[in-house]
Amino acid sequence: QVQLQESGPGLVKPSQTVSLTCTVSSGSITSGYIFWTWIRQPPGKGLEWMGAIANSGSTYYSPSLRSRSSISGDTSKSQLTLQLRSVTPEDTAVYYCARASGGLAGLYDYWGQGTQVTVSS
């Protein structure tokens, strides 16, 4: 059973950089045809796919967030990191990490519980 756990600062100020971590347990982040993704849900809105990192290390980003996002992986810790720069209140959301099996359009079969990020001065 793969488990994902997100962690982050909770509250950040506008213009700052928020860094979120996803720890993967009971599985390697480098095995299989897997993409580790970040998805967020602003209050009252639907899910927004932000980006992903493949087990090869290749990264993929939503065009709308590409200029402000960086996703990296630390295989020794089985952790993924999302950095989002120059945040605004519109970045307030619950942020999830999820595993996509069989490709970015594949099955999102494991999800973390999500971590709340609030952008406010």
mmCIF file with all atom_site columns, C-alpha atoms in Angstrom:
data_model
loop_
_atom_site.group_PDB
_atom_site.id
_atom_site.type_symbol
_atom_site.label_atom_id
_atom_site.label_alt_id
_atom_site.label_comp_id
_atom_site.label_asym_id
_atom_site.label_entity_id
_atom_site.label_seq_id
_atom_site.pdbx_PDB_ins_code
_atom_site.Cartn_x
_atom_site.Cartn_y
_atom_site.Cartn_z
_atom_site.occupancy
_atom_site.B_iso_or_equiv
_atom_site.pdbx_formal_charge
_atom_site.auth_seq_id
_atom_site.auth_comp_id
_atom_site.auth_asym_id
_atom_site.auth_atom_id
_atom_site.pdbx_PDB_model_num
ATOM 1   C CA . GLN A 1 1   ? 0.000   0.000  0.000   1.00 0.00 ? 1   GLN A CA 1
ATOM 2   C CA . VAL A 1 2   ? 1.509   3.293  -1.101  1.00 0.00 ? 2   VAL A CA 1
ATOM 3   C CA . GLN A 1 3   ? 0.990   6.229  1.202   1.00 0.00 ? 3   GLN A CA 1
ATOM 4   C CA . LEU A 1 4   ? 1.597   9.877  0.427   1.00 0.00 ? 4   LEU A CA 1
ATOM 5   C CA . GLN A 1 5   ? 1.851   12.648 2.992   1.00 0.00 ? 5   GLN A CA 1
ATOM 6   C CA . GLU A 1 6   ? 2.090   16.312 2.155   1.00 0.00 ? 6   GLU A CA 1
ATOM 7   C CA . SER A 1 7   ? 3.614   18.919 4.417   1.00 0.00 ? 7   SER A CA 1
ATOM 8   C CA . GLY A 1 8   ? 4.025   22.648 4.146   1.00 0.00 ? 8   GLY A CA 1
ATOM 9   C CA . PRO A 1 9   ? 4.128   25.954 6.011   1.00 0.00 ? 9   PRO A CA 1
ATOM 10  C CA . GLY A 1 10  ? 0.377   26.537 6.155   1.00 0.00 ? 10  GLY A CA 1
ATOM 11  C CA . LEU A 1 11  ? 0.447   30.326 5.985   1.00 0.00 ? 11  LEU A CA 1
ATOM 12  C CA . VAL A 1 12  ? 2.635   32.381 3.670   1.00 0.00 ? 12  VAL A CA 1
ATOM 13  C CA . LYS A 1 13  ? 2.725   36.038 2.731   1.00 0.00 ? 13  LYS A CA 1
ATOM 14  C CA . PRO A 1 14  ? 2.151   37.354 -0.778  1.00 0.00 ? 14  PRO A CA 1
ATOM 15  C CA . SER A 1 15  ? 5.237   37.423 -3.015  1.00 0.00 ? 15  SER A CA 1
ATOM 16  C CA . GLN A 1 16  ? 6.950   34.710 -1.001  1.00 0.00 ? 16  GLN A CA 1
ATOM 17  C CA . THR A 1 17  ? 7.932   31.245 -2.186  1.00 0.00 ? 17  THR A CA 1
ATOM 18  C CA . VAL A 1 18  ? 6.066   28.297 -0.751  1.00 0.00 ? 18  VAL A CA 1
ATOM 19  C CA . SER A 1 19  ? 7.772   24.921 -0.586  1.00 0.00 ? 19  SER A CA 1
ATOM 20  C CA . LEU A 1 20  ? 5.722   21.771 -0.133  1.00 0.00 ? 20  LEU A CA 1
ATOM 21  C CA . THR A 1 21  ? 6.984   18.261 0.456   1.00 0.00 ? 21  THR A CA 1
ATOM 22  C CA . CYS A 1 22  ? 5.345   14.950 -0.324  1.00 0.00 ? 22  CYS A CA 1
ATOM 23  C CA . THR A 1 23  ? 6.756   11.885 1.427   1.00 0.00 ? 23  THR A CA 1
ATOM 24  C CA . VAL A 1 24  ? 6.067   8.550  -0.216  1.00 0.00 ? 24  VAL A CA 1
ATOM 25  C CA . SER A 1 25  ? 6.043   5.479  1.973   1.00 0.00 ? 25  SER A CA 1
ATOM 26  C CA . SER A 1 26  ? 5.815   1.831  1.058   1.00 0.00 ? 26  SER A CA 1
ATOM 27  C CA . GLY A 1 27  ? 7.150   2.366  -2.413  1.00 0.00 ? 27  GLY A CA 1
ATOM 28  C CA . SER A 1 28  ? 9.951   3.748  -4.490  1.00 0.00 ? 28  SER A CA 1
ATOM 29  C CA . ILE A 1 29  ? 9.501   6.977  -6.403  1.00 0.00 ? 29  ILE A CA 1
ATOM 30  C CA . THR A 1 30  ? 11.648  5.593  -9.185  1.00 0.00 ? 30  THR A CA 1
ATOM 31  C CA . SER A 1 31  ? 9.950   2.285  -9.964  1.00 0.00 ? 31  SER A CA 1
ATOM 32  C CA . GLY A 1 32  ? 7.359   1.644  -12.627 1.00 0.00 ? 32  GLY A CA 1
ATOM 33  C CA . TYR A 1 33  ? 5.820   3.941  -15.220 1.00 0.00 ? 33  TYR A CA 1
ATOM 34  C CA . ILE A 1 34  ? 4.854   6.449  -12.609 1.00 0.00 ? 34  ILE A CA 1
ATOM 35  C CA . PHE A 1 35  ? 4.334   10.182 -12.532 1.00 0.00 ? 35  PHE A CA 1
ATOM 36  C CA . TRP A 1 36  ? 4.247   11.944 -9.201  1.00 0.00 ? 36  TRP A CA 1
ATOM 37  C CA . THR A 1 37  ? 1.940   14.883 -9.484  1.00 0.00 ? 37  THR A CA 1
ATOM 38  C CA . TRP A 1 38  ? 0.873   17.996 -7.635  1.00 0.00 ? 38  TRP A CA 1
ATOM 39  C CA . ILE A 1 39  ? -2.763  19.012 -7.762  1.00 0.00 ? 39  ILE A CA 1
ATOM 40  C CA . ARG A 1 40  ? -4.501  21.808 -5.906  1.00 0.00 ? 40  ARG A CA 1
ATOM 41  C CA . GLN A 1 41  ? -8.024  22.820 -5.088  1.00 0.00 ? 41  GLN A CA 1
ATOM 42  C CA . PRO A 1 42  ? -8.818  26.459 -4.283  1.00 0.00 ? 42  PRO A CA 1
ATOM 43  C CA . PRO A 1 43  ? -11.772 27.061 -1.982  1.00 0.00 ? 43  PRO A CA 1
ATOM 44  C CA . GLY A 1 44  ? -15.041 26.569 -3.813  1.00 0.00 ? 44  GLY A CA 1
ATOM 45  C CA . LYS A 1 45  ? -13.318 25.492 -7.035  1.00 0.00 ? 45  LYS A CA 1
ATOM 46  C CA . GLY A 1 46  ? -12.355 22.304 -8.800  1.00 0.00 ? 46  GLY A CA 1
ATOM 47  C CA . LEU A 1 47  ? -9.092  20.449 -8.931  1.00 0.00 ? 47  LEU A CA 1
ATOM 48  C CA . GLU A 1 48  ? -6.224  22.034 -10.820 1.00 0.00 ? 48  GLU A CA 1
ATOM 49  C CA . TRP A 1 49  ? -3.376  19.915 -12.135 1.00 0.00 ? 49  TRP A CA 1
ATOM 50  C CA . MET A 1 50  ? -0.125  21.755 -11.464 1.00 0.00 ? 50  MET A CA 1
ATOM 51  C CA . GLY A 1 51  ? 2.689   19.533 -12.620 1.00 0.00 ? 51  GLY A CA 1
ATOM 52  C CA . ALA A 1 52  ? 4.454   16.227 -12.312 1.00 0.00 ? 52  ALA A CA 1
ATOM 53  C CA . ILE A 1 53  ? 7.799   14.514 -12.173 1.00 0.00 ? 53  ILE A CA 1
ATOM 54  C CA . ALA A 1 54  ? 8.415   11.179 -13.823 1.00 0.00 ? 54  ALA A CA 1
ATOM 55  C CA . ASN A 1 55  ? 10.585  8.488  -12.319 1.00 0.00 ? 55  ASN A CA 1
ATOM 56  C CA . SER A 1 56  ? 13.104  9.412  -15.001 1.00 0.00 ? 56  SER A CA 1
ATOM 57  C CA . GLY A 1 57  ? 13.341  12.861 -13.459 1.00 0.00 ? 57  GLY A CA 1
ATOM 58  C CA . SER A 1 58  ? 11.570  14.594 -16.335 1.00 0.00 ? 58  SER A CA 1
ATOM 59  C CA . THR A 1 59  ? 9.203   17.311 -15.219 1.00 0.00 ? 59  THR A CA 1
ATOM 60  C CA . TYR A 1 60  ? 5.949   18.570 -16.680 1.00 0.00 ? 60  TYR A CA 1
ATOM 61  C CA . TYR A 1 61  ? 4.079   21.723 -15.745 1.00 0.00 ? 61  TYR A CA 1
ATOM 62  C CA . SER A 1 62  ? 0.751   23.347 -16.310 1.00 0.00 ? 62  SER A CA 1
ATOM 63  C CA . PRO A 1 63  ? 1.327   26.185 -18.798 1.00 0.00 ? 63  PRO A CA 1
ATOM 64  C CA . SER A 1 64  ? -0.338  28.634 -16.450 1.00 0.00 ? 64  SER A CA 1
ATOM 65  C CA . LEU A 1 65  ? 2.052   27.806 -13.608 1.00 0.00 ? 65  LEU A CA 1
ATOM 66  C CA . ARG A 1 66  ? 5.216   26.883 -15.477 1.00 0.00 ? 66  ARG A CA 1
ATOM 67  C CA . SER A 1 67  ? 6.954   30.189 -14.873 1.00 0.00 ? 67  SER A CA 1
ATOM 68  C CA . ARG A 1 68  ? 6.442   30.017 -11.103 1.00 0.00 ? 68  ARG A CA 1
ATOM 69  C CA . SER A 1 69  ? 6.737   26.300 -10.362 1.00 0.00 ? 69  SER A CA 1
ATOM 70  C CA . SER A 1 70  ? 9.536   23.849 -9.748  1.00 0.00 ? 70  SER A CA 1
ATOM 71  C CA . ILE A 1 71  ? 9.130   20.169 -8.957  1.00 0.00 ? 71  ILE A CA 1
ATOM 72  C CA . SER A 1 72  ? 11.988  17.989 -7.792  1.00 0.00 ? 72  SER A CA 1
ATOM 73  C CA . GLY A 1 73  ? 12.498  14.568 -6.286  1.00 0.00 ? 73  GLY A CA 1
ATOM 74  C CA . ASP A 1 74  ? 14.844  13.179 -3.650  1.00 0.00 ? 74  ASP A CA 1
ATOM 75  C CA . THR A 1 75  ? 15.040  9.437  -4.188  1.00 0.00 ? 75  THR A CA 1
ATOM 76  C CA . SER A 1 76  ? 17.085  8.877  -1.021  1.00 0.00 ? 76  SER A CA 1
ATOM 77  C CA . LYS A 1 77  ? 14.214  10.241 1.047   1.00 0.00 ? 77  LYS A CA 1
ATOM 78  C CA . SER A 1 78  ? 11.372  9.180  -1.263  1.00 0.00 ? 78  SER A CA 1
ATOM 79  C CA . GLN A 1 79  ? 10.245  12.776 -1.252  1.00 0.00 ? 79  GLN A CA 1
ATOM 80  C CA . LEU A 1 80  ? 8.914   15.168 -3.812  1.00 0.00 ? 80  LEU A CA 1
ATOM 81  C CA . THR A 1 81  ? 9.074   18.909 -3.503  1.00 0.00 ? 81  THR A CA 1
ATOM 82  C CA . LEU A 1 82  ? 6.973   21.618 -5.091  1.00 0.00 ? 82  LEU A CA 1
ATOM 83  C CA . GLN A 1 83  ? 8.145   25.200 -5.022  1.00 0.00 ? 83  GLN A CA 1
ATOM 84  C CA . LEU A 1 84  ? 5.731   27.911 -6.033  1.00 0.00 ? 84  LEU A CA 1
ATOM 85  C CA . ARG A 1 85  ? 7.197   31.381 -6.342  1.00 0.00 ? 85  ARG A CA 1
ATOM 86  C CA . SER A 1 86  ? 5.659   34.830 -6.068  1.00 0.00 ? 86  SER A CA 1
ATOM 87  C CA . VAL A 1 87  ? 2.475   33.567 -4.485  1.00 0.00 ? 87  VAL A CA 1
ATOM 88  C CA . THR A 1 88  ? -0.713  35.618 -4.348  1.00 0.00 ? 88  THR A CA 1
ATOM 89  C CA . PRO A 1 89  ? -3.978  35.101 -2.453  1.00 0.00 ? 89  PRO A CA 1
ATOM 90  C CA . GLU A 1 90  ? -5.223  33.270 -5.564  1.00 0.00 ? 90  GLU A CA 1
ATOM 91  C CA . ASP A 1 91  ? -2.758  30.500 -4.707  1.00 0.00 ? 91  ASP A CA 1
ATOM 92  C CA . THR A 1 92  ? -4.678  29.758 -1.528  1.00 0.00 ? 92  THR A CA 1
ATOM 93  C CA . ALA A 1 93  ? -5.739  26.126 -1.852  1.00 0.00 ? 93  ALA A CA 1
ATOM 94  C CA . VAL A 1 94  ? -5.441  22.608 -0.549  1.00 0.00 ? 94  VAL A CA 1
ATOM 95  C CA . TYR A 1 95  ? -2.426  21.065 -2.240  1.00 0.00 ? 95  TYR A CA 1
ATOM 96  C CA . TYR A 1 96  ? -2.330  17.357 -2.964  1.00 0.00 ? 96  TYR A CA 1
ATOM 97  C CA . CYS A 1 97  ? 0.312   15.019 -4.224  1.00 0.00 ? 97  CYS A CA 1
ATOM 98  C CA . ALA A 1 98  ? -0.879  12.005 -6.153  1.00 0.00 ? 98  ALA A CA 1
ATOM 99  C CA . ARG A 1 99  ? 0.513   9.091  -8.072  1.00 0.00 ? 99  ARG A CA 1
ATOM 100 C CA . ALA A 1 100 ? -0.410  8.654  -11.715 1.00 0.00 ? 100 ALA A CA 1
ATOM 101 C CA . SER A 1 101 ? 0.156   5.130  -12.992 1.00 0.00 ? 101 SER A CA 1
ATOM 102 C CA . GLY A 1 102 ? 0.623   4.460  -16.680 1.00 0.00 ? 102 GLY A CA 1
ATOM 103 C CA . GLY A 1 103 ? 1.149   8.051  -17.738 1.00 0.00 ? 103 GLY A CA 1
ATOM 104 C CA . LEU A 1 104 ? -0.072  11.529 -16.971 1.00 0.00 ? 104 LEU A CA 1
ATOM 105 C CA . ALA A 1 105 ? -3.468  10.568 -18.321 1.00 0.00 ? 105 ALA A CA 1
ATOM 106 C CA . GLY A 1 106 ? -3.364  7.309  -16.427 1.00 0.00 ? 106 GLY A CA 1
ATOM 107 C CA . LEU A 1 107 ? -4.935  6.241  -13.195 1.00 0.00 ? 107 LEU A CA 1
ATOM 108 C CA . TYR A 1 108 ? -4.440  8.552  -10.248 1.00 0.00 ? 108 TYR A CA 1
ATOM 109 C CA . ASP A 1 109 ? -4.508  5.712  -7.801  1.00 0.00 ? 109 ASP A CA 1
ATOM 110 C CA . TYR A 1 110 ? -2.932  7.108  -4.656  1.00 0.00 ? 110 TYR A CA 1
ATOM 111 C CA . TRP A 1 111 ? -3.462  10.519 -3.080  1.00 0.00 ? 111 TRP A CA 1
ATOM 112 C CA . GLY A 1 112 ? -2.245  12.279 -0.017  1.00 0.00 ? 112 GLY A CA 1
ATOM 113 C CA . GLN A 1 113 ? -4.664  13.906 2.382   1.00 0.00 ? 113 GLN A CA 1
ATOM 114 C CA . GLY A 1 114 ? -3.661  17.355 1.227   1.00 0.00 ? 114 GLY A CA 1
ATOM 115 C CA . THR A 1 115 ? -2.100  20.310 2.955   1.00 0.00 ? 115 THR A CA 1
ATOM 116 C CA . GLN A 1 116 ? -3.715  23.724 3.267   1.00 0.00 ? 116 GLN A CA 1
ATOM 117 C CA . VAL A 1 117 ? -1.768  26.718 2.017   1.00 0.00 ? 117 VAL A CA 1
ATOM 118 C CA . THR A 1 118 ? -3.151  30.148 2.787   1.00 0.00 ? 118 THR A CA 1
ATOM 119 C CA . VAL A 1 119 ? -1.606  33.222 1.221   1.00 0.00 ? 119 VAL A CA 1
ATOM 120 C CA . SER A 1 120 ? -2.334  36.274 3.289   1.00 0.00 ? 120 SER A CA 1
ATOM 121 C CA . SER A 1 121 ? -0.559  39.291 4.651   1.00 0.00 ? 121 SER A CA 1
#
